[in-house]
Each structure stands twice: as structure tokens, then as C-alpha cells.
Short mmCIF file of C-alpha atoms in Angstrom, two decimals:
data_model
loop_
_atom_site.label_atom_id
_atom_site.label_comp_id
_atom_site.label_asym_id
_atom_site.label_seq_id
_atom_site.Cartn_x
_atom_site.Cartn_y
_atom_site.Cartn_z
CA UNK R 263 178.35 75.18 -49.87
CA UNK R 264 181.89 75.99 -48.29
CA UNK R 265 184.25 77.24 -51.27
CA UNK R 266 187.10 74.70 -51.03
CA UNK R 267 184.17 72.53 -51.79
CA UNK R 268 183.76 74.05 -54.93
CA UNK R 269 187.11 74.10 -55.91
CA UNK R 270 187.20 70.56 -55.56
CA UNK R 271 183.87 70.09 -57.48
CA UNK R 272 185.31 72.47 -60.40
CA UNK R 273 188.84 71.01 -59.96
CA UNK R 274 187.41 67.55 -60.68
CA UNK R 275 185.26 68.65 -63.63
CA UNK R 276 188.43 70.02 -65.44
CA UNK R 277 190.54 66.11 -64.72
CA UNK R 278 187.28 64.24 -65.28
CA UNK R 279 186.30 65.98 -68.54
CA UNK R 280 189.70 64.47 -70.10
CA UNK R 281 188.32 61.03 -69.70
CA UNK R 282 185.06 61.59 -71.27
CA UNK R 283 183.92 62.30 -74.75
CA UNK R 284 182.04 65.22 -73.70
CA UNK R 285 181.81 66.77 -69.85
CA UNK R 286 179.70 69.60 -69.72
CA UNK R 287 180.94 72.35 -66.79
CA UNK R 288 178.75 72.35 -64.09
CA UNK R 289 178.83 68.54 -63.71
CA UNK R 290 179.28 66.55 -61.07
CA UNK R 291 180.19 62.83 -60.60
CA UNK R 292 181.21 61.30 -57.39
CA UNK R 293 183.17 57.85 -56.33
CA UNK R 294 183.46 55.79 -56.24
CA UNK R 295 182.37 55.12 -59.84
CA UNK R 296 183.05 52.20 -62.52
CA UNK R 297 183.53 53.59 -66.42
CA UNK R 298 184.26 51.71 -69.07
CA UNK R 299 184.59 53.58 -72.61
CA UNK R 300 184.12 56.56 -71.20
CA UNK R 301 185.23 58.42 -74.48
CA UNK R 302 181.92 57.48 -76.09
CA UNK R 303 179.97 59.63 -73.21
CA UNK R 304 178.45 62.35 -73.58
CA UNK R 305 177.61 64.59 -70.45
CA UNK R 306 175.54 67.88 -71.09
CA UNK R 307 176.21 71.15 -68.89
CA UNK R 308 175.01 70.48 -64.89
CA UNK R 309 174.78 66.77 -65.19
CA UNK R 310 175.23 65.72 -61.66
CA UNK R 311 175.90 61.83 -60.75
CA UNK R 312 176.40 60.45 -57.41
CA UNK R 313 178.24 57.69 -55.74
CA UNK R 314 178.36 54.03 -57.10
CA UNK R 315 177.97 55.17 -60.84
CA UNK R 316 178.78 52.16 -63.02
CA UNK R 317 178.56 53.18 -66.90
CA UNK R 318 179.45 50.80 -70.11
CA UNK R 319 180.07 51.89 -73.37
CA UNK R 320 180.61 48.29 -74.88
CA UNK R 321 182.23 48.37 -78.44
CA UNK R 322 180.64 51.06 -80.58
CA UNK R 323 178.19 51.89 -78.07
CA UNK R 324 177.65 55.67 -76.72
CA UNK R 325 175.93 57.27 -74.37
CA UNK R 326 174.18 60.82 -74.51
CA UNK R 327 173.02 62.67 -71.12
CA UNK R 328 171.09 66.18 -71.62
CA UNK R 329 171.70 69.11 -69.41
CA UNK R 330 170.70 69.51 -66.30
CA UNK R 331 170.04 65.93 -65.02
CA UNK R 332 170.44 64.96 -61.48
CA UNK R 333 170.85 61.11 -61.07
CA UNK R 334 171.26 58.99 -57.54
CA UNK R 335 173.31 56.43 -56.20
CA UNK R 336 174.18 53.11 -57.91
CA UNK R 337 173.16 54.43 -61.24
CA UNK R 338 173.89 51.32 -63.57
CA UNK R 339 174.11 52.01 -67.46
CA UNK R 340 174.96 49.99 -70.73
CA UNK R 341 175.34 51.02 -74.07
CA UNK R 342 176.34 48.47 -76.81
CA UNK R 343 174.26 50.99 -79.12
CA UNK R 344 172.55 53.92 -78.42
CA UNK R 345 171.21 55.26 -75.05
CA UNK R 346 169.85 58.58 -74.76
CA UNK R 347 169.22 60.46 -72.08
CA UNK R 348 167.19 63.87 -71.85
CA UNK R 349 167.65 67.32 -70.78
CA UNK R 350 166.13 68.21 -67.24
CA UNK R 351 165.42 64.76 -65.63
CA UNK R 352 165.87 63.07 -62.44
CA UNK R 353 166.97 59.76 -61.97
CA UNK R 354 166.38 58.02 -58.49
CA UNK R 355 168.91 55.46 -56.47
CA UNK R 356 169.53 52.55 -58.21
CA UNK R 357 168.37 52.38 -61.36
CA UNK R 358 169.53 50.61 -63.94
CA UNK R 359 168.96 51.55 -68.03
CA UNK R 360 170.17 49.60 -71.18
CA UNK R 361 169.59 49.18 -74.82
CA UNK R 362 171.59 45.03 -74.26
CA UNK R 363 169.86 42.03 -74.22
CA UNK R 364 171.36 38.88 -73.49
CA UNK R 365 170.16 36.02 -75.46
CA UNK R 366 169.81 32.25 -74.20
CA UNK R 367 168.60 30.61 -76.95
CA UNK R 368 170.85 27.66 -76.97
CA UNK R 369 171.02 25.69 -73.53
CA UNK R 370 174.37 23.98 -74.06
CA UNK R 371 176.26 27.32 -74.63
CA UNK R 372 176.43 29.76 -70.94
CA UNK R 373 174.55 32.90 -72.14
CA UNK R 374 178.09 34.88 -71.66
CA UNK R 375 179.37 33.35 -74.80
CA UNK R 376 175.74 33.99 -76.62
CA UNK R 377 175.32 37.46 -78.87
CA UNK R 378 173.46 40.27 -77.08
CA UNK R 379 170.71 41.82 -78.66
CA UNK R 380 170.55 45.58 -79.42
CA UNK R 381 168.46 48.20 -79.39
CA UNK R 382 168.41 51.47 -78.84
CA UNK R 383 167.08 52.84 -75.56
CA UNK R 384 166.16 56.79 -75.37
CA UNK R 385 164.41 58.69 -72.22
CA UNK R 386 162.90 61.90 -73.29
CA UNK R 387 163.08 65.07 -71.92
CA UNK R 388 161.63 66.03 -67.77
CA UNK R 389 161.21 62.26 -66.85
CA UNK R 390 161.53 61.16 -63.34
CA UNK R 391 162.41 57.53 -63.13
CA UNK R 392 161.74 56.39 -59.42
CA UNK R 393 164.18 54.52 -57.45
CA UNK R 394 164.94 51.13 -58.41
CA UNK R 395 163.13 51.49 -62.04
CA UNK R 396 164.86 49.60 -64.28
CA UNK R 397 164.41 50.25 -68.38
CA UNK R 398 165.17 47.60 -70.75
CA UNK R 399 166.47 47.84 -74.27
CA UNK R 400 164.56 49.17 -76.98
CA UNK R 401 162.67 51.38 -74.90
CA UNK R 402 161.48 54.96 -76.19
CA UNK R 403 159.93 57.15 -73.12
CA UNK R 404 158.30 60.26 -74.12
CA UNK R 405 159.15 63.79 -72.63
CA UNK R 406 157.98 63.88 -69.08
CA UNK R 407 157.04 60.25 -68.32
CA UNK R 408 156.86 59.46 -64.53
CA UNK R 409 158.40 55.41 -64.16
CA UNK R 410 157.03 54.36 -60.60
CA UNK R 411 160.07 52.62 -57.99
CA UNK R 412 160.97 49.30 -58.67
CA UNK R 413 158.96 49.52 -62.42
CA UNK R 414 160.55 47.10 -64.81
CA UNK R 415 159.93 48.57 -68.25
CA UNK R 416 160.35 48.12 -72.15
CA UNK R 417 158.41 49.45 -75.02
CA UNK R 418 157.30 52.87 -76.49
CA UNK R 419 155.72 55.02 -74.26
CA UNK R 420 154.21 58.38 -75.24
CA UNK R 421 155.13 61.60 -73.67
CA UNK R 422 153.76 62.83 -69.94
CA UNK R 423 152.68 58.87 -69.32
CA UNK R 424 153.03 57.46 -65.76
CA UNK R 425 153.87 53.99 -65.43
CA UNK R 426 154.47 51.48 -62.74
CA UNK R 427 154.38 47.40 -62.29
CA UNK R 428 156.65 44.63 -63.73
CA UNK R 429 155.91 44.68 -66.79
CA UNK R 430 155.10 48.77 -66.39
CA UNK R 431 151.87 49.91 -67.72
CA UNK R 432 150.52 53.52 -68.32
CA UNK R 433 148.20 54.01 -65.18
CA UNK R 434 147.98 57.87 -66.19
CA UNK R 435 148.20 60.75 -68.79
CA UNK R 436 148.99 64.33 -68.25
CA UNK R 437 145.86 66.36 -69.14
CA UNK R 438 147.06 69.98 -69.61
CA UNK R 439 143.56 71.41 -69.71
CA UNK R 440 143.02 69.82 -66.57
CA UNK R 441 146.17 70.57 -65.11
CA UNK R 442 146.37 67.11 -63.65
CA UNK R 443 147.20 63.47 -64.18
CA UNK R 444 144.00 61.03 -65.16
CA UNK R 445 143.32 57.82 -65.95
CA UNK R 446 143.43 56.50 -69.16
CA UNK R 447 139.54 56.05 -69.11
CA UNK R 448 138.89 59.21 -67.97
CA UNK R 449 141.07 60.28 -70.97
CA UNK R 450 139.45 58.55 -73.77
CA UNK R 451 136.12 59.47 -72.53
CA UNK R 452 137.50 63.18 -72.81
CA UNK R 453 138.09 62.31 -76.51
CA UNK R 454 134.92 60.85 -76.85
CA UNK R 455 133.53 63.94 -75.64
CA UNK R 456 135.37 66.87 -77.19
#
């Protein structure tokens, strides 16, 4: 990495971190890139974000990234709540996470004008969310879940899951005795065993 490089990467850090609620050094966000209510985010130390970001903090909303996340290109996020990301993952090209919900419960009215429904979306700690993933609101994902490309998912997941499939669905678990991932059958008939 040249040095004027990283002038430019540190220079941008320091102008960047005025717009932001939090910008932890070390971070890196690239253009082009759509913000809106950028004073309720929250970057940890190293966070690194490249091109085509597109974050919304909508009303009271915030947003909360760990350190040491690396996240890909056309990275779309909204917050009308709460969404939390952790410390030490990596998020793939073109993902998109929320805790909003449109609703379209009455026909005659365009679902614009209807009230969004929130909930509060977090990603634990070490999870890898494969390109194209996309996590709907109300989700909880455990520390070190693996989402699978192009996985549409919502609901509580525990930690060191992998999912995949629209709707996702826990294919595996980390087993730490076995230093591997297994199948949820050949999990519970570990249990059954032990």
C-alpha cells in the first residue's frame, strides 16, 4: 500500500468521523456512498466499508458496527430502531440488513403512506453473511453464524448456526469437540448420546 494512499485513507477518516456519531480510526468507507442520519452511527475501530454503501438512520433509529468488520459493495442498511452489528465479521457484496417492515394491510392506502413495523435486528459477533444475504427485521443471529449467498432470513438464530434458503434454515451447528460443522441430526444424536 503506497503511502499517499494512506494519507488519503487517514485524511478521510479524520473529515468523515465529523459526520458520524462515532468513527473509529482505522476505518475505512469508500464512494460513492448514500447516508442519511449519519449522527446516529456508530463505527467501531477498523470498520472498513466499500463502494455503494447506502445507510438509514430513520427518525430515532441508530446503528452500532463492532470493530474490526470488513463489509462489500452495495451494503444496504436501515435502522428505524436498533441494528447491531458485531465485532470481527464479514459482510459480503450486496447485502442488505434491517430491523423495518413495511406494512400493507389496507389495499386502498399505497404501502408508502402505511406505518412500518419495528424491530430490532442484531448480528452477533464472527458472522459471515454471504453475498446477497439479506436479514429482515427482528432478527437475532448468534456469534459466529454463517448466512449462505442469496439467504433471505428472519428469526432467532443461536450462535455458530449455518443457514441458507429463502426462508433460511439452520443446515448446521458448530461442534467444538469435533472441530467441525454437522448436521443438526448428527447433533441431537450427540446429545442423545453423551
Amino acid at each position: 500500500m503506497g503511502k499517499l494512499f494512506k494519507l488519503t485513507w487517514v485524511l478521510r477518516a479524520l473529515i468523515l468521523g465529523r459526520f458520524f456519531g462515532q468513527y473509529g480510526w482505522g476505518g475505512y468507507l469508500g464512494p460513492p456512498a448514500f447516508i442519511a442520519g449519519g449522527r446516529s452511527m456508530y463505527f467501531g475501530r477498523a470498520v472498513r466499508i466499500f463502494p455503494g454503501l447506502r445507510a438509514e438512520c430513520i427518525g430515532s433509529g441508530t446503528l452500532s458496527i463492532g470493530d474490526d468488520v470488513s463489509i462489500g459493495q452495495g451494503f444496504h442498511v436501515i435502522a428505524s430502531g436498533s441494528v447491531q452489528i458485531g465485532g470481527g465479521g464479514l459482510i459480503s457484496a450486496n447485502v442488505f440488513v434491517t430491523d423495518t417492515d413495511h406494512s400493507f394491510d389496507d389495499p386502498g392506502v399505497p404501502v408508502l403512506r402505511q406505518p412500518n413495523i419495528v424491530r430490532p435486528t442484531v448480528i452477533g459477533k464472527r458472522c459471515f453473511l454471504g453475498v446477497g444475504a439479506r436479514i429482515q427485521a427482528g432478527t437475532s443471529l448468534g456469534e459466529g453464524c454463517v448466512v449462505g449467498a442469496n439467504s433471505v432470513v428472519r428469526g432467532n438464530f443461536p450462535p455458530y448456526s449455518m443457514l441458507v434458503g429463502a426462508p433460511a434454515r439452520v443446515v448446521k451447528y458448530y461442534d467444538f469437540e469435533r472441530s467441525a460443522w454437522v448436521r443438526p441430526s448428527e447433533a441431537a444424536a450427540r446429545e442423545v448420546c453423551s
